CSV table of C-alpha atoms in Angstrom, one decimal:
chain,number,residue,atom,x,y,z
A,13,MET,CA,16.4,101.1,83.3
A,14,THR,CA,14.9,100.7,79.9
A,15,LEU,CA,17.7,101.8,77.8
A,16,THR,CA,18.9,98.9,75.5
A,17,GLN,CA,21.7,98.4,73.1
A,18,GLU,CA,19.3,98.3,70.3
A,19,MET,CA,18.4,101.8,71.2
A,20,ALA,CA,21.8,103.1,71.0
A,21,GLN,CA,22.4,101.1,68.0
A,22,GLU,CA,19.8,103.2,66.2
A,23,ILE,CA,21.5,106.5,66.6
A,24,SER,CA,24.9,105.1,65.3
A,25,PRO,CA,24.3,106.6,61.7
A,26,GLU,CA,23.7,110.0,63.2
A,27,LEU,CA,26.5,109.7,65.5
A,28,LYS,CA,29.1,108.8,62.6
A,29,ALA,CA,28.3,111.7,60.8
A,30,ILE,CA,28.9,114.1,63.6
A,31,ARG,CA,32.1,112.4,64.2
A,32,GLU,CA,33.2,112.9,60.7
A,33,GLU,CA,32.3,116.5,60.8
A,34,ILE,CA,34.2,117.0,63.9
A,35,HIS,CA,37.1,114.9,62.5
A,36,ALA,CA,37.3,116.7,59.2
A,37,HIS,CA,37.5,120.0,60.8
A,38,PRO,CA,39.8,119.6,63.8
A,39,GLU,CA,41.1,122.7,66.0
A,40,LEU,CA,43.8,122.9,68.3
A,41,SER,CA,43.9,123.9,71.9
A,42,TYR,CA,42.0,126.8,73.0
A,43,GLU,CA,40.8,127.2,69.4
A,44,GLU,CA,37.8,125.0,69.3
A,45,GLU,CA,35.3,127.7,68.5
A,46,HIS,CA,33.6,125.7,65.6
A,47,THR,CA,33.6,122.4,67.5
A,48,ALA,CA,31.9,124.0,70.5
A,49,ALA,CA,29.4,125.5,68.3
A,50,LEU,CA,28.7,122.1,66.8
A,51,VAL,CA,28.3,120.8,70.3
A,52,VAL,CA,25.8,123.5,71.1
A,53,ARG,CA,24.0,122.9,67.9
A,54,GLU,CA,23.5,119.0,68.6
A,55,LEU,CA,22.6,119.7,72.3
A,56,GLN,CA,19.8,122.2,71.0
A,57,LYS,CA,18.6,119.6,68.7
A,58,ILE,CA,18.2,117.3,71.6
A,59,GLY,CA,16.6,119.7,73.8
A,60,GLY,CA,15.9,119.5,77.6
A,61,TYR,CA,19.5,120.5,78.7
A,62,GLN,CA,20.6,123.8,80.2
A,63,ILE,CA,23.4,125.1,78.2
A,64,THR,CA,26.3,127.3,79.4
A,65,GLU,CA,28.8,128.3,76.6
A,66,HIS,CA,32.3,130.0,76.7
A,67,VAL,CA,32.7,128.5,80.2
A,68,GLY,CA,35.9,130.1,81.9
A,69,GLY,CA,36.4,132.4,79.1
A,70,SER,CA,37.4,129.7,76.7
A,71,HIS,CA,35.3,127.2,74.3
A,72,GLY,CA,34.3,124.9,77.2
A,73,VAL,CA,30.5,124.1,77.1
A,74,LEU,CA,28.6,122.7,80.1
A,75,ALA,CA,25.0,121.0,79.8
A,76,GLU,CA,22.7,120.0,82.5
A,77,ILE,CA,19.7,117.9,82.7
A,78,SER,CA,17.6,116.7,85.9
A,79,GLY,CA,15.1,113.9,86.3
A,80,PRO,CA,11.7,114.1,88.0
A,81,THR,CA,13.1,112.3,91.1
A,82,PRO,CA,15.8,113.9,93.5
A,83,GLY,CA,19.1,112.2,93.5
A,84,LYS,CA,22.7,112.8,93.1
A,85,THR,CA,24.7,114.9,90.5
A,86,VAL,CA,27.0,113.0,88.1
A,87,ALA,CA,29.2,114.6,85.7
A,88,LEU,CA,30.5,113.1,82.4
A,89,ARG,CA,33.3,114.8,80.5
A,90,ALA,CA,34.7,114.9,76.9
A,91,ASP,CA,37.8,116.5,75.3
A,92,MET,CA,37.3,118.5,72.2
A,93,ASP,CA,40.8,119.7,70.9
A,94,ALA,CA,43.1,118.2,68.3
A,95,LEU,CA,46.8,117.9,67.7
A,96,PRO,CA,49.2,119.6,65.4
A,97,ILE,CA,50.0,116.5,63.3
A,98,ASN,CA,49.3,116.1,59.6
A,99,GLU,CA,46.8,113.3,59.0
A,100,GLU,CA,47.9,110.2,56.9
A,101,THR,CA,44.7,108.0,57.3
A,102,GLY,CA,43.5,108.4,53.9
A,103,ALA,CA,39.8,108.5,55.3
A,104,PRO,CA,37.3,110.3,53.1
A,105,PHE,CA,36.4,112.6,56.1
A,106,ALA,CA,40.2,113.3,56.9
A,107,SER,CA,41.2,116.6,58.1
A,108,GLN,CA,40.8,119.5,56.0
A,109,THR,CA,43.1,121.7,57.9
A,110,ALA,CA,46.9,121.2,57.2
A,111,ASN,CA,49.0,119.9,60.1
A,112,VAL,CA,46.0,119.5,62.3
A,113,MET,CA,44.5,116.4,63.2
A,114,HIS,CA,42.3,114.5,65.7
A,115,ALA,CA,45.1,111.9,66.5
A,116,CYS,CA,43.9,111.4,70.2
A,117,GLY,CA,40.4,110.4,69.8
A,118,HIS,CA,38.8,113.5,70.9
A,119,ASP,CA,36.4,113.6,67.9
A,120,MET,CA,35.1,110.3,69.1
A,121,HIS,CA,34.9,111.3,72.9
A,122,THR,CA,32.9,114.4,72.0
A,123,THR,CA,30.6,112.6,69.7
A,124,ILE,CA,30.2,109.7,72.4
A,125,LEU,CA,29.1,112.3,74.8
A,126,LEU,CA,26.6,114.0,72.7
A,127,GLY,CA,25.3,110.3,71.9
A,128,ALA,CA,25.0,109.8,75.7
A,129,ALA,CA,23.2,113.3,76.0
A,130,LYS,CA,20.6,111.9,73.3
A,131,LEU,CA,19.9,108.7,75.0
A,132,ILE,CA,19.8,110.4,78.7
A,133,ARG,CA,17.1,112.9,77.2
A,134,ALA,CA,15.1,110.1,75.7
A,135,HIS,CA,15.1,108.4,79.3
A,136,GLN,CA,14.9,111.6,81.2
A,137,GLY,CA,11.8,110.3,83.2
A,138,GLU,CA,13.7,107.4,84.6
A,139,LEU,CA,16.7,109.8,85.8
A,140,LYS,CA,17.2,110.5,89.6
A,141,GLY,CA,19.1,113.6,90.3
A,142,THR,CA,21.1,115.4,87.7
A,143,VAL,CA,23.6,114.8,85.0
A,144,ARG,CA,26.2,117.6,84.0
A,145,LEU,CA,28.0,117.1,80.7
A,146,ILE,CA,31.4,118.7,80.4
A,147,PHE,CA,32.6,119.6,76.9
A,148,GLN,CA,36.2,120.6,77.7
A,149,PRO,CA,38.8,122.6,75.4
A,150,ALA,CA,42.5,122.2,75.5
A,151,GLU,CA,43.2,118.6,77.1
A,152,GLU,CA,46.4,118.4,75.1
A,153,ALA,CA,47.7,121.9,76.3
A,154,SER,CA,50.2,120.5,78.9
A,155,PRO,CA,51.1,121.9,81.4
A,156,THR,CA,48.1,124.1,81.8
A,157,GLY,CA,45.2,122.1,80.4
A,158,GLY,CA,41.7,122.9,79.9
A,159,SER,CA,40.4,120.9,83.0
A,160,ARG,CA,41.3,123.6,85.3
A,161,ILE,CA,39.6,126.3,83.5
A,162,MET,CA,36.4,124.3,83.6
A,163,ILE,CA,36.8,123.5,87.2
A,164,ASP,CA,37.7,127.1,88.2
A,165,ALA,CA,34.7,128.0,86.6
A,166,GLY,CA,32.4,125.8,88.8
A,167,ALA,CA,32.1,122.6,86.5
A,168,THR,CA,32.4,120.2,89.2
A,169,GLU,CA,30.5,122.2,92.0
A,170,GLY,CA,28.1,120.1,93.6
A,171,VAL,CA,29.2,117.0,91.8
A,172,ASP,CA,28.9,113.5,93.8
A,173,GLY,CA,31.0,111.8,90.9
A,174,ILE,CA,32.6,112.2,87.6
A,175,PHE,CA,33.4,109.7,84.8
A,176,GLY,CA,35.7,110.2,81.6
A,177,LEU,CA,36.1,107.8,78.7
A,178,HIS,CA,39.1,107.7,76.2
A,179,VAL,CA,39.4,105.2,73.2
A,180,TRP,CA,42.6,103.2,73.5
A,181,PRO,CA,44.1,101.1,70.6
A,182,ASP,CA,46.1,99.1,72.8
A,183,VAL,CA,42.9,97.4,74.4
A,184,PRO,CA,40.9,95.0,72.2
A,185,MET,CA,37.9,96.6,70.6
A,186,GLY,CA,34.7,97.2,72.7
A,187,VAL,CA,36.7,96.4,76.2
A,188,ILE,CA,36.2,98.7,79.0
A,189,ALA,CA,39.3,98.9,81.0
A,190,ALA,CA,40.0,100.7,84.2
A,191,LYS,CA,42.0,100.3,87.5
A,192,HIS,CA,42.0,101.4,91.0
A,193,GLY,CA,44.3,104.1,92.2
A,194,ALA,CA,46.9,105.5,89.8
A,195,GLN,CA,46.0,104.9,86.0
A,196,MET,CA,48.0,107.6,84.4
A,197,ALA,CA,51.3,109.2,85.1
A,198,ALA,CA,52.2,112.7,86.2
A,199,SER,CA,53.8,114.6,82.9
A,200,ASP,CA,56.5,116.9,83.8
A,201,HIS,CA,58.7,118.7,81.3
A,202,PHE,CA,62.1,120.1,81.8
A,203,TYR,CA,64.5,122.3,80.1
A,204,VAL,CA,68.4,122.4,80.5
A,205,THR,CA,71.0,124.8,79.1
A,206,ILE,CA,74.5,124.1,79.7
A,207,LYS,CA,77.2,126.8,79.3
A,208,GLY,CA,80.6,126.1,78.5
A,209,LYS,CA,83.3,128.1,76.8
A,210,SER,CA,84.2,128.0,73.1
A,211,SER,CA,87.5,127.4,71.7
A,212,HIS,CA,89.0,125.7,68.4
A,213,ALA,CA,88.6,121.9,68.3
A,214,ALA,CA,92.4,121.6,67.9
A,215,GLN,CA,92.8,123.1,71.4
A,216,PRO,CA,90.1,121.9,73.5
A,217,GLU,CA,92.0,122.6,76.6
A,218,LEU,CA,91.5,126.4,76.1
A,219,GLY,CA,87.8,125.9,76.3
A,220,ILE,CA,84.9,124.1,78.3
A,221,ASP,CA,83.3,121.6,76.3
A,222,ALA,CA,79.3,121.9,76.8
A,223,LEU,CA,78.8,118.8,74.8
A,224,MET,CA,81.0,116.5,77.0
A,225,THR,CA,79.1,118.0,79.9
A,226,ALA,CA,75.9,117.2,78.2
A,227,ALA,CA,76.9,113.5,77.8
A,228,ARG,CA,77.8,113.2,81.5
A,229,PHE,CA,74.4,114.5,82.5
A,230,ILE,CA,72.7,112.3,80.0
A,231,GLU,CA,74.7,109.1,81.0
A,232,GLY,CA,73.9,110.0,84.8
A,233,VAL,CA,70.1,110.5,84.3
A,234,GLN,CA,69.2,106.8,83.6
A,235,PRO,CA,70.6,105.5,87.0
A,236,LEU,CA,68.0,107.8,88.6
A,237,ILE,CA,65.3,105.2,87.2
A,238,SER,CA,67.2,102.2,87.9
A,239,ARG,CA,69.0,103.2,91.4
A,240,GLU,CA,67.1,106.2,93.0
A,241,LYS,CA,63.7,104.7,93.5
A,242,SER,CA,62.0,101.3,94.1
A,243,ALA,CA,61.8,98.7,91.3
A,244,PHE,CA,57.9,98.6,92.4
A,245,ASP,CA,57.3,102.2,91.8
A,246,PRO,CA,57.3,102.8,87.9
A,247,ALA,CA,58.9,106.2,86.6
A,248,VAL,CA,60.2,107.2,83.1
A,249,CYS,CA,62.8,109.9,82.4
A,250,THR,CA,63.3,110.5,78.5
A,251,ILE,CA,65.4,113.4,77.1
A,252,GLY,CA,63.9,114.0,73.6
A,253,THR,CA,65.9,116.9,72.2
A,254,ILE,CA,69.5,118.1,72.2
A,255,GLN,CA,70.8,121.1,70.4
A,256,GLY,CA,74.1,122.8,70.2
A,257,GLY,CA,77.0,123.7,68.0
A,258,THR,CA,77.9,126.1,65.2
A,259,ARG,CA,80.9,124.1,63.4
A,260,TYR,CA,82.6,120.8,63.2
A,261,ASN,CA,85.7,122.4,64.6
A,262,VAL,CA,84.5,124.5,67.2
A,263,LEU,CA,84.0,123.4,70.7
A,264,MET,CA,80.3,123.7,71.7
A,265,GLU,CA,79.7,126.6,74.2
A,266,THR,CA,76.2,126.2,74.7
A,267,VAL,CA,73.9,123.0,74.8
A,268,LYS,CA,70.1,122.9,75.3
A,269,LEU,CA,68.2,119.8,76.1
A,270,GLU,CA,64.4,119.0,76.8
A,271,GLY,CA,63.0,115.9,78.4
A,272,THR,CA,60.1,114.4,80.3
A,273,VAL,CA,59.6,112.8,83.5
A,274,ARG,CA,56.6,110.4,84.1
A,275,THR,CA,55.8,109.4,87.8
A,276,PHE,CA,52.8,107.9,89.6
A,277,ASN,CA,53.3,109.4,93.0
A,278,GLU,CA,54.3,112.9,94.3
A,279,GLU,CA,57.0,111.7,96.6
A,280,THR,CA,58.7,110.1,93.6
A,281,ARG,CA,57.7,113.1,91.5
A,282,ASP,CA,59.8,115.4,94.1
A,283,ARG,CA,62.7,113.0,94.2
A,284,MET,CA,63.1,113.0,90.5
A,285,GLU,CA,63.1,116.7,90.2
A,286,LYS,CA,65.7,117.1,92.8
A,287,HIS,CA,67.8,114.4,91.7
A,288,LEU,CA,67.9,115.7,88.0
A,289,GLU,CA,69.1,118.8,89.1
A,290,ASP,CA,71.7,117.0,91.4
A,291,VAL,CA,73.0,115.1,88.2
A,292,LEU,CA,73.2,118.1,86.2
A,293,LYS,CA,75.0,120.2,88.9
A,294,GLY,CA,77.6,117.3,89.2
A,295,ALA,CA,78.2,117.0,85.7
A,296,CYS,CA,78.9,120.7,85.3
A,297,LEU,CA,81.2,121.0,88.3
A,298,MET,CA,83.2,118.0,86.8
A,299,ASN,CA,83.7,119.9,83.6
A,300,GLY,CA,83.7,123.6,84.8
A,301,ALA,CA,80.6,124.7,83.2
A,302,THR,CA,77.2,126.2,84.3
A,303,TYR,CA,73.7,125.4,83.9
A,304,GLU,CA,70.3,126.5,83.9
A,305,PHE,CA,67.4,124.1,84.9
A,306,ASP,CA,63.7,124.8,84.5
A,307,TYR,CA,61.5,122.0,85.8
A,308,ARG,CA,57.9,122.5,84.8
A,309,ARG,CA,55.1,120.3,86.4
A,310,GLY,CA,52.3,119.3,84.0
A,311,TYR,CA,49.5,117.0,84.7
A,312,MET,CA,49.3,115.3,88.0
A,313,SER,CA,49.0,111.5,88.3
A,314,LEU,CA,45.3,110.3,87.3
A,315,ILE,CA,44.4,108.6,90.5
A,316,ASN,CA,40.8,106.7,90.0
A,317,THR,CA,38.6,106.3,93.2
A,318,PRO,CA,38.3,102.3,93.7
A,319,ALA,CA,34.7,102.4,94.5
A,320,TYR,CA,33.7,104.2,91.4
A,321,VAL,CA,36.0,102.1,89.2
A,322,ASP,CA,34.0,98.9,90.6
A,323,PHE,CA,30.6,100.8,89.6
A,324,ALA,CA,31.8,101.7,86.3
A,325,LEU,CA,33.2,98.1,85.6
A,326,ASP,CA,30.2,96.4,87.0
A,327,ALA,CA,28.0,98.4,84.6
A,328,ALA,CA,30.1,97.2,81.8
A,329,ARG,CA,29.7,93.7,82.8
A,330,THR,CA,25.9,94.0,82.9
A,331,GLN,CA,26.0,95.8,79.6
A,332,PHE,CA,28.5,93.9,77.4
A,333,GLY,CA,29.4,90.8,79.4
A,334,GLU,CA,32.5,89.7,81.5
A,335,GLU,CA,34.7,89.2,78.4
A,336,LYS,CA,34.5,93.0,77.8
A,337,VAL,CA,35.9,94.1,81.0
A,338,VAL,CA,39.5,94.3,82.1
A,339,MET,CA,41.4,95.6,85.0
A,340,PRO,CA,45.0,96.3,83.8
A,341,PRO,CA,47.8,95.3,86.1
A,342,HIS,CA,49.6,98.7,85.7
A,343,GLY,CA,48.8,102.2,84.7
A,344,SER,CA,49.7,104.1,81.6
A,345,THR,CA,52.8,106.5,81.6
A,346,GLY,CA,50.8,108.9,79.4
A,347,GLY,CA,49.3,111.8,80.8
A,348,GLU,CA,45.9,113.1,80.9
A,349,ASP,CA,44.3,116.3,82.5
A,350,PHE,CA,41.1,114.6,83.7
A,351,ALA,CA,43.4,113.9,86.6
A,352,PHE,CA,42.7,117.5,88.0
A,353,TYR,CA,38.8,116.5,88.1
A,354,LEU,CA,39.7,113.6,90.3
A,355,LYS,CA,41.9,115.5,92.7
A,356,ASP,CA,38.7,116.9,94.6
A,357,THR,CA,35.9,114.8,92.9
A,358,PRO,CA,35.6,111.3,93.3
A,359,GLY,CA,35.2,109.3,89.8
A,360,ALA,CA,36.8,107.1,87.3
A,361,PHE,CA,38.6,107.5,84.0
A,362,MET,CA,37.8,104.3,81.6
A,363,MET,CA,39.6,103.3,78.5
A,364,LEU,CA,37.4,101.9,75.5
A,365,GLY,CA,39.3,99.5,73.5
A,366,ALA,CA,39.9,100.4,70.0
A,367,GLY,CA,42.2,97.5,68.9
A,368,LYS,CA,40.8,95.6,65.9
A,369,GLU,CA,42.1,91.9,65.7
A,370,GLY,CA,44.3,91.5,62.8
A,371,GLU,CA,44.9,95.1,62.2
A,372,LYS,CA,47.8,97.3,62.9
A,373,ALA,CA,47.0,99.2,66.1
A,374,TRP,CA,48.4,102.7,65.5
A,375,PRO,CA,49.2,104.4,68.7
A,376,LEU,CA,47.5,107.6,69.7
A,377,HIS,CA,49.3,110.8,68.5
A,378,ASN,CA,50.2,109.2,65.2
A,379,PRO,CA,49.1,110.5,61.8
A,380,HIS,CA,47.5,107.1,60.9
A,381,VAL,CA,45.4,106.5,63.9
A,382,LEU,CA,41.6,106.4,63.2
A,383,PRO,CA,39.3,104.9,65.8
A,384,ASP,CA,36.4,102.7,64.2
A,385,GLY,CA,33.1,104.7,64.1
A,386,ASP,CA,31.2,101.6,65.5
A,387,LEU,CA,32.4,102.5,69.0
A,388,LEU,CA,30.3,105.6,69.0
A,389,TRP,CA,27.0,104.2,69.8
A,390,TYR,CA,28.8,101.6,72.1
A,391,GLY,CA,30.5,104.3,74.4
A,392,ALA,CA,27.4,106.5,74.2
A,393,TYR,CA,25.3,103.6,75.6
A,394,TYR,CA,28.0,102.9,78.2
A,395,MET,CA,28.1,106.7,79.5
A,396,ALA,CA,24.3,107.0,79.4
A,397,THR,CA,24.1,103.9,81.6
A,398,LEU,CA,26.5,105.2,84.0
A,399,ALA,CA,24.5,108.5,84.4
A,400,LEU,CA,21.1,106.8,84.4
A,401,THR,CA,22.1,104.2,87.2
A,402,PHE,CA,24.4,106.3,89.3
A,403,SER,CA,22.1,107.6,92.0
A,404,ASP,CA,20.5,104.2,92.5
A,405,ASN,CA,23.6,102.2,92.6
A,406,ILE,CA,26.8,104.2,93.9
A,407,ASP,CA,26.2,104.4,97.5
A,408,ALA,CA,26.3,100.6,97.6
A,409,TYR,CA,29.9,100.7,96.2
A,410,ILE,CA,31.1,103.5,98.4
A,411,GLY,CA,29.9,101.4,101.6
A,412,LYS,CA,31.8,98.4,100.5
């Protein structure tokens, strides 16, 4: 492969300009009309790609390019949507749309994939097989998620492997991180309504206190984590909202709660769903209340294919050196709809470190988060290399 870091660095100014344009004009899930149009515009400038717009009836874009030599088909994916957050970075290219912001790095991901597209096109003569680029809408739209729209529309048909890349503030700048197996958690959302009976606060014996019932439920949830599963099987259960009451001296008749469960395997996921309702039922029986329980499964756990992780990390070692590669000891309890691509297609999802030494590492989904634009050429070079070397090298890893 003749692609070099220097070649990738040459397109850095161009990539920064694209990223800043996307960042300044963020669009929410399923509303990525202008972002998708920008992607098509840039792909048409590059040339050589067969482009499909409005994939799955939404704003998804597919682009495909083949080399002169037969080989495998590898897919690279980027997400395009922003979040309903009001930006507070103070950047000159900050969001121009109130309460909408690229706070999860999807502007970076889209630009990185466009950069990879340019580098792959410039080295098309060395490409064996086919590269398919997936520009996906609505990654943030849990529990539905845009990946399933793309998959249902055939984005992964005939694909031998798929790779995704996500900027990650918790990882040092420029480090590539990925692990075998479960890397990100299933992310589920539950809704609880507890119904009691209202009465004057001075005569609580005449009512059924929905708040007391809710307190028993909340108190009973945490032992699910510490006593109903193995200590070696990570899980998180958090109740994020509780609403109820009309007046200080009136017993609550109705309380509503919402929460999330994060797990890494399906057996634990099933068990948590069942036990949550068991705890709720018990709390209501103790107090004489009734309940409604709505458990909605969101993204499944993201399970990397070990051989594809090894291929991707070895590529990073070759490109950037051993010090720029990490295999984390545990996964992230965040959710990611790239998981659905990996359900039926082998591949790997990698983290691209965005944490700068000596600077505060703002977490994703924060109004201050702003990954460094110098990562754009770096990520583009890395993703292009995976695509250009996939057909020649992946079989050696699968056969290990």
